[in-house]
Coordinates of N, CA and C in Angstrom, one line a residue:
K1 N 0.8 -1.1 0.0 CA -0.1 -0.2 0.0 C 0.9 1.2 -0.1
R2 N 2.2 1.2 -0.4 CA 3.1 2.5 -0.5 C 2.6 3.4 -1.3
H3 N 1.8 3.1 -2.4 CA 1.1 4.0 -3.1 C -0.4 4.2 -2.7
G4 N -0.9 3.5 -1.9 CA -2.3 3.8 -1.6 C -3.1 2.8 -2.2
F5 N -2.6 1.8 -3.1 CA -3.4 0.9 -3.9 C -3.3 -0.3 -3.2
S6 N -4.3 -1.3 -3.6 CA -4.2 -2.4 -3.1 C -3.7 -3.4 -3.8
V7 N -3.3 -4.8 -3.5 CA -2.6 -5.6 -4.5 C -3.7 -5.9 -5.8
K8 N -4.7 -5.8 -5.5 CA -6.0 -6.3 -6.3 C -5.8 -5.0 -7.3
D9 N -5.7 -3.8 -7.1 CA -5.5 -2.6 -7.9 C -4.4 -2.8 -8.7
I10 N -3.2 -3.1 -8.1 CA -2.1 -3.3 -8.7 C -2.1 -4.4 -9.9
V11 N -2.4 -5.5 -9.6 CA -2.6 -6.6 -10.5 C -3.6 -6.6 -11.6
G12 N -4.5 -5.6 -11.3 CA -5.9 -5.5 -12.1 C -5.4 -4.6 -13.6
R13 N -6.5 -4.3 -14.3 CA -6.4 -3.8 -15.4 C -6.5 -2.3 -15.7
E14 N -6.9 -1.7 -14.6 CA -7.2 -0.2 -14.6 C -5.8 0.6 -15.0
R15 N -6.0 1.8 -15.9 CA -5.1 2.4 -16.7 C -4.8 3.8 -15.9
D16 N -5.1 4.0 -14.7 CA -4.9 5.3 -14.2 C -3.3 5.3 -13.9
A17 N -2.7 6.6 -14.5 CA -1.3 7.0 -14.3 C -0.6 6.6 -12.9
E18 N -1.2 6.9 -11.9 CA -0.6 6.7 -10.6 C -0.6 5.4 -10.4
L19 N -1.6 4.6 -10.8 CA -1.8 3.1 -10.5 C -0.7 2.5 -11.4
F20 N -0.7 3.0 -12.7 CA 0.4 2.4 -13.6 C 1.9 2.4 -13.0
A21 N 2.1 3.5 -12.6 CA 3.4 3.9 -12.0 C 3.6 2.8 -10.6
A22 N 2.6 2.6 -9.9 CA 2.7 1.6 -8.7 C 3.0 0.1 -9.4
R23 N 2.2 -0.1 -10.5 CA 2.2 -1.4 -10.9 C 3.7 -1.8 -11.5
A24 N 4.3 -0.6 -12.2 CA 5.5 -0.7 -12.8 C 6.4 -0.8 -11.7
E25 N 6.6 -0.2 -10.5 CA 7.5 -0.4 -9.5 C 7.5 -1.9 -9.0
A26 N 6.3 -2.5 -9.1 CA 6.0 -3.8 -8.4 C 6.7 -4.7 -9.4
I27 N 6.3 -4.5 -10.7 CA 7.0 -5.5 -11.7 C 8.7 -5.4 -11.3
I28 N 9.2 -4.2 -11.5 CA 10.5 -4.1 -11.3 C 11.3 -4.9 -10.0
K29 N 10.3 -4.6 -8.8 CA 11.1 -5.3 -7.8 C 10.6 -6.8 -7.9
I30 N 9.8 -7.3 -8.3 CA 9.4 -8.6 -8.6 C 10.7 -9.3 -9.3
K31 N 11.0 -8.6 -10.6 CA 12.0 -9.1 -11.6 C 13.3 -9.0 -10.8
V32 N 13.7 -7.9 -10.2 CA 15.1 -7.9 -9.7 C 15.2 -8.6 -8.4
Q33 N 14.2 -8.6 -7.5 CA 14.4 -9.4 -6.2 C 14.2 -10.8 -6.1
M34 N 13.2 -11.1 -7.1 CA 12.9 -12.7 -7.4 C 13.4 -13.4 -8.5
G35 N 13.7 -12.6 -9.3 CA 14.3 -13.2 -10.6 C 13.4 -13.8 -11.4
L36 N 11.9 -14.0 -11.3 CA 11.0 -14.5 -12.1 C 11.1 -14.0 -13.6
G37 N 10.6 -15.1 -14.5 CA 10.6 -14.7 -16.0 C 9.4 -13.8 -16.2
W38 N 9.5 -13.0 -17.3 CA 8.5 -12.1 -17.8 C 7.2 -12.9 -17.8
A39 N 6.9 -14.1 -18.4 CA 5.7 -14.6 -18.5 C 5.2 -15.0 -17.3
Q40 N 6.1 -15.5 -16.4 CA 5.6 -15.8 -15.1 C 4.9 -14.6 -14.2
I41 N 5.7 -13.8 -14.4 CA 5.3 -12.3 -13.8 C 4.0 -11.8 -14.4
G42 N 3.9 -12.1 -15.7 CA 2.9 -11.6 -16.4 C 1.4 -12.3 -15.8
R43 N 1.6 -13.6 -15.8 CA 0.4 -14.3 -15.2 C -0.1 -13.8 -14.0
S44 N 0.8 -13.3 -13.0 CA 0.3 -12.8 -11.4 C -0.2 -11.6 -11.9
F45 N 0.0 -11.0 -12.9 CA -0.5 -9.7 -13.3 C -1.8 -9.4 -14.3
D46 N -2.8 -10.2 -13.7 CA -4.1 -10.6 -14.5 C -4.1 -10.9 -15.9
R47 N -3.1 -11.9 -15.9 CA -2.6 -12.6 -17.2 C -2.2 -11.8 -18.2
R48 N -1.3 -10.8 -18.0 CA -0.7 -10.1 -19.1 C 0.4 -10.9 -19.7
S49 N 0.7 -10.4 -20.9 CA 1.7 -11.3 -21.9 C 3.1 -11.0 -21.1
G50 N 4.2 -11.7 -21.4 CA 5.7 -11.6 -21.0 C 6.0 -10.1 -21.5
S51 N 5.7 -10.0 -22.9 CA 6.2 -9.0 -23.6 C 5.7 -7.6 -22.9
T52 N 4.4 -7.7 -22.6 CA 3.8 -6.2 -21.8 C 4.7 -5.9 -20.7
I53 N 4.9 -7.0 -19.7 CA 5.5 -7.1 -18.6 C 7.0 -6.6 -18.9
R54 N 7.5 -7.0 -19.8 CA 9.1 -6.7 -20.2 C 9.1 -5.0 -20.6
R55 N 8.2 -4.9 -21.4 CA 8.1 -3.4 -22.0 C 8.0 -2.4 -20.9
T56 N 7.1 -2.9 -20.0 CA 6.9 -2.0 -18.6 C 8.1 -1.8 -17.9
F57 N 8.8 -2.9 -17.5 CA 10.0 -3.0 -16.9 C 11.1 -2.0 -17.7
I58 N 11.2 -2.2 -18.9 CA 12.2 -1.4 -19.8 C 11.8 0.2 -19.6
M59 N 10.7 0.4 -20.0 CA 10.2 2.0 -19.9 C 10.5 2.5 -18.8
H60 N 10.3 1.9 -17.5 CA 10.3 2.6 -16.1 C 11.8 2.4 -15.7
T61 N 12.6 1.4 -16.0 CA 13.9 1.4 -15.8 C 14.7 2.7 -16.5
K62 N 14.4 2.8 -17.7 CA 15.1 3.9 -18.4 C 14.8 5.3 -18.1
R63 N 13.3 5.5 -17.7 CA 12.8 6.5 -17.1 C 13.7 7.1 -15.8
G64 N 13.8 5.9 -14.9 CA 14.4 6.1 -13.6 C 15.9 6.6 -13.9
K65 N 16.5 6.2 -14.6 CA 18.0 6.6 -15.2 C 18.0 8.1 -15.9
Q66 N 16.9 8.5 -16.5 CA 16.9 9.9 -17.0 C 16.6 11.0 -16.0
Q67 N 16.0 10.6 -14.7 CA 15.8 11.5 -13.7 C 16.9 11.9 -12.7

């Protein structure tokens, strides 16, 4: 609840900008800390594709480096 969203919100399909940022942060933490594969993470996030999860990871890790 760091961003004020529930787990259900974060893994859901809503596209609010703040929620998307929280979701991206969760994806990054899961990938870095747990080392799960893209498809495995995607299944946990309302059955999203591995490529969607990977793209989110790349977009948000690049964004962090630019700031």
